[in-house]
Amino acid sequence: MEILAKDFSLQEKLNILADAAKYDVACTSSGSDRRGKKGFLGNTVACGICHSFASDGRCISLLKILLTNECIFDCKYCLNRASNDRPRATFTPEEICTLVVEFYRRNYIEGLFLSSGVLKSPTYTMEQIYRTIYLLRTRYHFRGYIHVKAIPGAPEELITKVGFLADRMSVNIELPTKESLRALAPHKKPENLIKPIRQIQNGIIGHRLSIGKSPQMERSTSNRYLRHSIFEENPYQRLETRQTVPSVGKSMPPKLPKDTSFVPAGQSTQMIIGASGESDLQLLSTTQKLYQQYDLKRVFFSAYVPLNEDSALPTLDTAPPLLREHRLYQADWLLRFYGFHADELLSTDHPNFNILLDPKCDWALRHLELFPVEVNTASYAKLLRVPGIGTKSAQRIVKARKQGYLDFSHLKKIGVVLKRAKYFITCNGKMMYRIPIEENFITRQLTGEDSRQAWAIEHPQTYRQLSLFDDFHFSRGTTTEDYQKSISGQI
Ligand code: SF4
C-alpha cells in the first residue's frame, strides 16, 4: 500500500484535511461560557456563537479539520483507512495555530474542531493534539471554543492534560454494538473506546463537584426525565475509582488561566447510521445508555456515505439514509427533553421508526388510549407528549393557564402547532373540530404533511461541508421547518 504523502503547502493541507473532516459530525459548541479578556483572543458564549448550522444541520462556525488523514488503522467504512490510496497530509501544531488565529481575526470562525487519524500511534497523535491546543491557549492566548478528539489508546495522563485545555472532547464510538465494531473496525476494541469516555466523565464530575455544581451535566431545565442511572446509585461511588489527575509533565508545564476547568462543555460521541445492520431500536438504546451511564452532552448521528467498496458495507450506489438520521435526531430530543425512553418509542415488534411520521406522532398514534389531553389541567409531562407541543409551548401553557382557561386561539399564539396537536387535545373539554380519534384517520391526515418534509430531507440539494468562504450567515439552503425543529428540539 502506497501512502501518497508529499510536501504540501499550508493551503493544500487545508484543502485535504478540512475535506477529510467533513464526515465527523460530533461538533456543536453550546455549554461553554467564557468572557473575552484583555490580552487574549476570542471568547465563547454558552448558547450562541457557534449555533450556525448548515442546511443539513451541521455546525459550521468552527474551523473543522483533521490534524492528519494518515492512519495506521483500517476501519472499513472510513475514507482515511490505511488501505486507501489517497493524498495524505499532516499539519504541524504551529500550522494549526496560524490557521485558527488568522481565520479568527478574519471573522471566519469562532473556534476549532480538531479530529485526527491515528498517526504512528495513539500516544503520538494525542501528543500532537495536546501540543496544538497548549500552544493556542498559552502562546496565542486563544480563549475561543475548542473541541478535540480523544484518541482511544492514548495514555490517561495525556487525555487529562488535553481536558484542562479543551471546551469539549469526544470519542467516537462509531458503531452501536461490539459485533459491528468487530466486523467493520477490528482494530478498535470496545474497552479502548469506553475507557477515555469514562475517564473524561470522571474528570468532569470531579471538576463540577470542586466548584460546587451538581455532578450531572446540565442540558435543560426541562431535562428532568432521562434518569441518570449512575447518579441514582451514588454520585460519589464513581469518584472513588476516579483517577487522580496527574501533574503535567515537566517538559511543557501549562500556565493556565485561573478559571481553568475540565471539559466544561461536556463530551459527545458519534454513531454511523446505516453502515451496519442495527435497527433504530439498537441505535437508540445505545444512545440512551450513553446518556445515562456516561452523562454525554450529545450523541450525534451520521448517515453513512458509501465511500469504500467492501462486501461488508452497503454498495457504493446506496443513498445516505438522511431521513433515518433525521428520525434518530428527533428521537434523541425526545429522550433528552421530553421524558421518553427508547423502549417506549420502539420495541422488538416495532424496531424501526416510521419513515412517514415523526417519532412523537408515531408513538401517539400507537397510544390513542392516552388522548385527548385537556390542556387546561394536564401536567407538564403529559403536555410534552402531545404532538405539536414542544418544551417551550408546554412551559408557556403551564404559565398562561394560571391567568385563566385557555382556548385554541390562545394555544396558537403560544406557539402550539395545531395542525398536529388538534387531534390529541381538548380545551375546556372540547376538541377543535369534530375529529374522530381513530388511528387510520389521523395517520392519513398527518402523513400528507410529514411525507412532503421527508421527501425534502431525502433529496437535499447538497451534501457537503460548507467552505470557510461560504456566506453562512445569509444562505440557509434547503432547510425545512421540521428539520430545524429536530435541531432546536421543538417537536
Ligand atoms: S481509526 Fe479513525 S481515521 Fe483511522 S481508519 Fe478508523 S475511523 Fe478512519
XYZ file of C-alpha atoms and ligand atoms in Angstrom:
499
model
C 0.000 0.000 0.000
C 1.357 3.305 -1.001
C 0.813 6.382 1.095
C 0.723 9.379 -1.189
C 2.480 11.834 1.122
C 4.435 14.819 -0.137
C 5.289 18.317 0.915
C 2.076 20.236 0.622
C 1.632 23.940 1.081
C -0.492 25.091 4.003
C -3.381 25.815 1.624
C -3.137 22.338 0.089
C -3.078 20.754 3.524
C -6.112 22.775 4.483
C -7.980 21.585 1.407
C -7.159 17.953 2.151
C -7.673 17.986 5.902
C -10.810 20.130 6.010
C -12.362 17.897 3.353
C -11.355 14.768 5.266
C -13.027 16.092 8.432
C -16.462 16.588 6.905
C -17.767 13.145 7.806
C -17.303 13.797 11.501
C -20.490 15.399 12.770
C -19.831 15.289 16.514
C -19.485 19.005 16.990
C -21.527 21.774 18.489
C -20.320 24.342 20.910
C -23.125 25.113 23.322
C -22.459 24.833 27.013
C -19.235 26.728 27.476
C -19.312 30.298 28.722
C -16.117 32.322 28.877
C -15.740 36.059 28.529
C -13.154 37.747 26.388
C -10.173 39.092 28.293
C -7.654 41.820 27.679
C -4.559 40.367 26.045
C -6.405 37.206 24.976
C -8.062 36.305 21.696
C -11.673 35.151 21.449
C -14.418 34.181 23.774
C -17.180 31.578 23.976
C -20.832 32.023 24.784
C -22.887 29.220 26.272
C -25.797 29.499 23.928
C -24.770 31.471 20.964
C -21.677 31.925 18.949
C -21.384 28.545 17.309
C -25.041 27.936 16.642
C -24.879 28.436 12.910
C -25.885 25.284 11.094
C -25.553 24.229 7.520
C -28.701 23.196 5.700
C -28.050 19.612 6.772
C -27.862 20.699 10.403
C -24.126 20.609 10.866
C -22.369 23.277 12.863
C -20.345 25.487 10.549
C -18.699 28.229 12.547
C -15.787 26.146 13.771
C -12.622 25.514 11.829
C -13.179 21.801 11.388
C -10.053 19.952 10.355
C -8.046 16.820 10.905
C -4.562 17.007 12.342
C -3.745 14.268 9.846
C -5.575 11.987 7.451
C -2.876 9.361 7.759
C -3.969 6.395 9.805
C -2.394 3.149 10.899
C -5.851 1.566 11.242
C -8.109 0.219 8.550
C -11.749 0.753 9.510
C -13.758 -0.476 6.556
C -16.164 2.480 6.378
C -13.502 5.194 6.570
C -12.077 7.190 3.691
C -8.818 7.646 5.587
C -8.251 3.967 6.278
C -4.678 2.742 5.786
C -5.506 0.648 2.727
C -6.894 3.574 0.675
C -4.506 5.251 -1.706
C -5.126 8.903 -1.060
C -3.104 12.075 -0.770
C -2.021 12.229 2.854
C -1.176 15.357 4.772
C -0.379 16.307 8.350
C -0.467 19.715 9.977
C 2.155 20.740 12.457
C 0.740 22.209 15.697
C 2.157 25.598 14.702
C 0.349 25.477 11.352
C -2.978 24.811 13.036
C -2.376 27.704 15.438
C -1.646 30.007 12.499
C -4.846 28.966 10.737
C -7.015 29.362 13.829
C -5.648 32.785 14.683
C -5.778 34.064 11.111
C -9.304 32.792 10.462
C -10.493 34.044 13.799
C -9.145 37.516 13.075
C -10.929 37.487 9.721
C -14.151 36.524 11.469
C -14.497 33.284 9.506
C -14.593 31.068 12.560
C -15.322 31.197 16.221
C -13.449 28.135 17.341
C -11.690 24.927 16.412
C -12.895 21.376 15.959
C -9.829 19.157 15.735
C -10.053 15.483 14.931
C -7.406 13.135 13.577
C -6.451 9.835 12.062
C -4.015 7.786 14.083
C -0.515 8.838 13.060
C 2.268 6.447 14.173
C 0.451 5.586 17.429
C -2.432 6.841 19.591
C 0.103 8.335 22.013
C 1.992 10.244 19.317
C -1.250 11.581 17.821
C -2.613 12.692 21.187
C 0.696 14.416 21.946
C 0.384 16.419 18.740
C -3.198 17.382 19.601
C -2.117 18.403 23.098
C 0.774 20.446 21.778
C -1.558 22.231 19.349
C -4.103 23.363 21.900
C -1.432 24.058 24.510
C 0.188 26.499 22.090
C -3.155 28.013 21.163
C -4.120 28.602 24.765
C -0.758 29.739 26.096
C 1.353 31.246 23.312
C -1.550 32.652 21.262
C -3.825 33.290 24.264
C -6.776 31.903 22.334
C -9.866 31.753 24.523
C -12.299 30.673 21.815
C -14.085 27.349 21.720
C -12.007 24.223 21.180
C -13.424 20.752 20.609
C -10.909 17.923 20.225
C -10.998 14.192 19.848
C -9.569 11.921 22.479
C -7.671 9.193 20.683
C -8.561 5.775 22.159
C -5.443 4.032 23.399
C -3.643 7.280 24.335
C -2.303 7.499 27.915
C -4.714 8.774 30.542
C -2.287 11.490 31.578
C -2.287 12.972 28.109
C -6.072 12.909 27.825
C -6.307 14.639 31.191
C -3.914 17.370 30.107
C -5.982 17.963 26.981
C -9.165 18.028 29.087
C -7.859 21.033 31.020
C -7.413 22.993 27.786
C -10.404 21.963 25.648
C -14.034 23.003 25.955
C -15.417 19.778 24.634
C -13.926 16.367 23.954
C -15.353 13.453 22.073
C -14.567 9.821 21.477
C -16.433 8.423 18.500
C -17.874 5.032 19.273
C -18.901 4.871 15.564
C -20.909 1.646 15.765
C -23.549 0.707 18.316
C -22.646 -2.926 19.008
C -19.494 -4.954 19.653
C -20.408 -7.219 16.751
C -20.468 -4.439 14.164
C -17.292 -2.956 15.620
C -15.590 -6.327 15.240
C -16.821 -6.655 11.653
C -16.094 -3.138 10.400
C -13.392 -1.743 12.681
C -11.482 -4.752 14.002
C -8.602 -2.591 15.287
C -10.937 -0.772 17.644
C -11.601 -2.531 20.917
C -14.830 -1.602 22.738
C -12.950 -1.308 26.053
C -10.479 1.151 24.480
C -13.387 3.322 23.335
C -15.189 3.305 26.677
C -12.080 3.891 28.818
C -11.427 7.510 27.722
C -15.167 8.268 27.816
C -15.268 7.161 31.450
C -12.051 8.988 32.233
C -13.364 12.257 30.792
C -16.659 11.772 32.608
C -14.866 11.291 35.922
C -12.765 14.386 35.262
C -15.923 16.399 34.555
C -17.600 15.107 37.722
C -14.517 15.938 39.790
C -14.294 19.429 38.385
C -18.010 20.145 38.769
C -18.014 18.996 42.382
C -14.915 21.068 43.115
C -16.701 24.244 42.010
C -19.903 23.454 43.894
C -22.013 22.307 40.947
C -24.041 19.126 40.717
C -22.004 16.273 39.219
C -24.521 15.934 36.406
C -24.185 17.969 33.208
C -26.978 20.477 32.758
C -28.755 20.150 29.485
C -32.019 21.931 30.001
C -34.367 22.830 32.807
C -36.848 20.505 31.188
C -34.479 17.577 31.235
C -35.908 16.024 34.370
C -36.872 12.733 32.910
C -33.952 10.875 31.449
C -32.723 9.409 34.676
C -29.017 9.050 35.045
C -28.548 5.608 36.432
C -25.082 6.359 37.751
C -26.358 9.320 39.726
C -29.334 7.439 41.048
C -26.970 4.876 42.507
C -24.483 7.108 44.244
C -22.771 10.047 42.610
C -19.708 9.694 44.767
C -19.248 5.991 44.231
C -17.704 6.522 40.850
C -15.378 9.133 42.209
C -13.801 6.520 44.418
C -12.433 4.860 41.319
C -11.588 8.170 39.715
C -8.005 8.524 38.668
C -6.170 11.254 40.475
C -5.382 13.950 37.983
C -1.659 13.580 37.362
C 0.576 16.593 37.365
C 1.562 17.885 33.973
C 4.926 16.778 32.606
C 7.981 18.933 33.286
C 8.761 19.441 29.638
C 5.694 21.523 28.989
C 4.254 22.931 32.219
C 0.989 24.667 31.422
C 0.485 28.210 32.582
C -3.249 28.116 32.766
C -5.620 30.979 33.460
C -7.219 30.968 36.889
C -10.606 29.920 35.536
C -9.241 26.646 34.162
C -11.855 23.955 34.080
C -12.105 20.420 32.769
C -14.051 19.873 29.520
C -16.697 22.438 30.588
C -18.882 21.892 27.513
C -19.034 18.145 28.183
C -18.266 15.274 25.899
C -20.027 13.927 22.849
C -19.790 10.979 20.506
C -20.889 9.967 17.049
C -22.527 6.867 15.602
C -22.690 5.989 11.930
C -26.165 5.168 10.666
C -26.581 2.538 8.001
C -23.056 1.111 7.642
C -24.027 -1.908 9.741
C -27.307 -3.755 10.152
C -28.561 -2.494 13.521
C -32.157 -1.418 13.968
C -33.201 2.009 15.178
C -34.100 0.359 18.498
C -30.488 -0.820 18.944
C -29.126 2.587 17.975
C -31.486 4.444 20.284
C -30.938 2.034 23.190
C -27.163 2.529 22.883
C -27.761 6.286 22.739
C -29.848 6.172 25.919
C -27.196 4.123 27.724
C -24.523 6.621 26.719
C -26.554 9.445 28.249
C -27.430 7.509 31.365
C -24.124 5.841 32.117
C -21.625 8.394 30.841
C -23.616 11.624 31.027
C -22.701 12.609 27.476
C -23.770 16.046 26.374
C -24.713 14.891 22.885
C -24.814 11.774 20.760
C -24.532 12.657 17.080
C -25.682 10.502 14.199
C -24.042 10.442 10.822
C -25.822 8.942 7.827
C -23.328 6.577 6.202
C -21.993 7.873 2.918
C -20.626 4.887 0.927
C -17.001 5.671 0.138
C -15.282 2.288 0.038
C -16.111 -0.869 -1.839
C -16.369 -3.754 0.608
C -18.637 -6.791 0.822
C -19.355 -5.938 4.491
C -20.694 -2.500 3.570
C -23.661 -1.125 1.597
C -22.880 -0.798 -2.103
C -21.426 2.437 -3.447
C -24.707 3.477 -5.052
C -26.590 3.343 -1.736
C -28.003 6.748 -0.817
C -27.057 8.107 2.637
C -30.030 7.365 4.944
C -30.732 11.018 5.700
C -34.334 10.533 6.730
C -33.350 7.767 9.132
C -30.688 10.054 10.609
C -33.343 12.767 10.932
C -35.759 10.453 12.759
C -32.982 9.438 15.156
C -32.206 13.076 15.904
C -35.888 13.669 16.616
C -35.957 10.640 18.903
C -32.764 11.809 20.616
C -34.560 15.031 21.578
C -37.475 13.008 22.844
C -35.063 11.116 25.127
C -33.279 14.159 26.455
C -36.038 16.725 26.804
C -39.442 15.070 26.522
C -39.272 12.240 29.024
C -39.372 9.351 26.557
C -37.307 6.190 26.780
C -36.033 4.119 23.868
C -38.242 1.145 24.755
C -41.372 3.324 24.682
C -40.667 4.649 21.219
C -39.601 1.331 19.703
C -39.874 -2.350 20.539
C -38.704 -5.662 19.144
C -42.044 -5.840 17.274
C -41.601 -2.278 16.017
C -37.785 -1.880 15.819
C -37.546 0.968 13.281
C -39.050 4.427 13.051
C -41.916 5.110 10.718
C -40.480 6.876 7.692
C -43.716 8.792 7.153
C -44.255 10.128 10.673
C -42.064 11.778 13.256
C -41.390 9.545 16.291
C -43.685 11.501 18.604
C -46.683 11.299 16.257
C -45.924 7.638 15.655
C -45.863 6.968 19.412
C -49.071 8.962 19.999
C -50.924 7.044 17.277
C -49.962 3.778 18.943
C -51.228 5.101 22.300
C -54.516 6.746 21.396
C -55.975 5.497 24.682
C -53.956 8.297 26.390
C -55.625 11.034 24.314
C -57.170 13.560 24.118
C -55.267 15.533 26.744
C -57.037 18.511 28.358
C -54.553 21.379 28.069
C -56.045 23.323 30.968
C -55.361 20.601 33.519
C -52.747 18.200 32.125
C -49.364 18.048 33.816
C -46.306 19.470 32.082
C -45.056 15.918 31.473
C -48.332 14.959 29.741
C -48.344 18.117 27.626
C -44.841 17.293 26.411
C -46.123 14.046 24.942
C -48.657 15.756 22.695
C -47.508 16.018 19.049
C -47.192 19.691 18.155
C -46.474 20.819 21.740
C -42.761 21.445 22.298
C -40.923 22.244 25.513
C -41.364 25.979 25.070
C -45.073 25.836 24.309
C -45.654 23.396 27.203
C -43.924 25.822 29.568
C -45.999 28.702 28.184
C -49.235 26.741 28.584
C -48.460 25.957 32.245
C -47.692 29.624 32.871
C -50.597 31.099 30.874
C -53.316 28.900 32.310
C -52.670 30.367 35.768
C -54.340 33.501 34.400
C -57.459 31.717 33.137
C -58.736 28.958 30.866
C -57.015 28.617 27.510
C -58.782 28.098 24.217
C -57.406 27.178 20.771
C -56.711 30.791 19.807
C -54.532 31.130 22.920
C -52.673 27.949 22.013
C -51.985 29.248 18.524
C -50.479 32.437 19.964
C -48.419 30.398 22.401
C -46.810 28.525 19.503
C -48.596 25.167 19.617
C -48.561 23.530 16.166
C -52.299 22.988 15.955
C -52.206 21.156 12.645
C -50.649 18.285 14.605
C -51.896 18.924 18.149
C -55.599 19.291 17.222
C -56.041 15.505 17.017
C -54.744 14.981 20.537
C -56.048 17.812 22.743
C -59.164 19.386 24.175
C -59.697 22.916 25.505
C -62.340 23.038 28.203
C -63.423 19.538 27.195
C -63.909 20.341 23.508
C -61.808 19.348 20.510
C -61.005 21.950 17.879
C -63.314 20.256 15.369
C -65.399 17.106 15.440
C -62.436 14.836 14.783
C -62.614 11.060 15.191
C -59.816 9.793 17.461
C -59.131 6.932 15.160
C -55.694 5.709 14.142
C -56.180 5.308 10.394
C -57.945 8.645 10.021
C -55.321 10.649 11.971
C -52.459 8.796 10.280
C -53.813 9.763 6.864
C -54.098 13.411 7.899
C -50.607 13.569 9.383
C -48.669 11.618 6.787
C -49.541 14.039 3.966
C -47.800 16.854 5.777
C -44.885 14.812 7.049
C -44.149 12.971 3.821
C -43.510 16.269 1.992
C -40.930 17.177 4.605
C -39.498 13.659 4.469
C -39.016 13.968 0.714
C -37.125 17.254 1.194
C -34.794 15.597 3.689
C -34.129 12.604 1.450
C -33.436 14.873 -1.516
C -31.193 17.647 -0.292
C -29.773 19.897 -2.963
C -26.335 19.439 -1.487
C -24.482 17.028 0.726
C -21.310 18.854 1.515
C -19.482 20.641 4.244
C -19.657 24.399 3.820
C -16.494 26.081 2.728
C -14.906 28.589 5.040
C -15.689 31.178 2.436
C -19.405 30.493 2.055
C -21.556 33.251 3.447
C -23.269 31.106 6.015
C -24.972 33.982 7.752
C -27.248 34.605 4.806
C -27.745 31.433 2.815
C -29.748 28.738 4.570
C -30.040 26.308 1.672
C -32.853 23.800 1.726
C -33.533 23.621 5.443
C -37.099 22.602 6.223
C -39.003 23.882 9.221
C -39.320 20.421 10.589
C -35.629 19.670 10.225
C -34.746 22.836 12.094
C -37.069 21.751 14.827
C -35.240 18.488 15.219
C -32.062 20.525 15.687
C -33.665 23.017 18.076
C -35.659 20.331 19.819
C -39.199 21.662 19.461
C -41.093 18.604 18.244
S -9.125 4.989 13.275
Fe -10.398 6.713 12.562
S -9.253 7.642 10.883
Fe -8.356 5.625 11.251
S -9.392 4.278 9.799
Fe -10.529 4.141 11.732
S -12.162 5.697 11.574
Fe -10.602 6.137 9.970
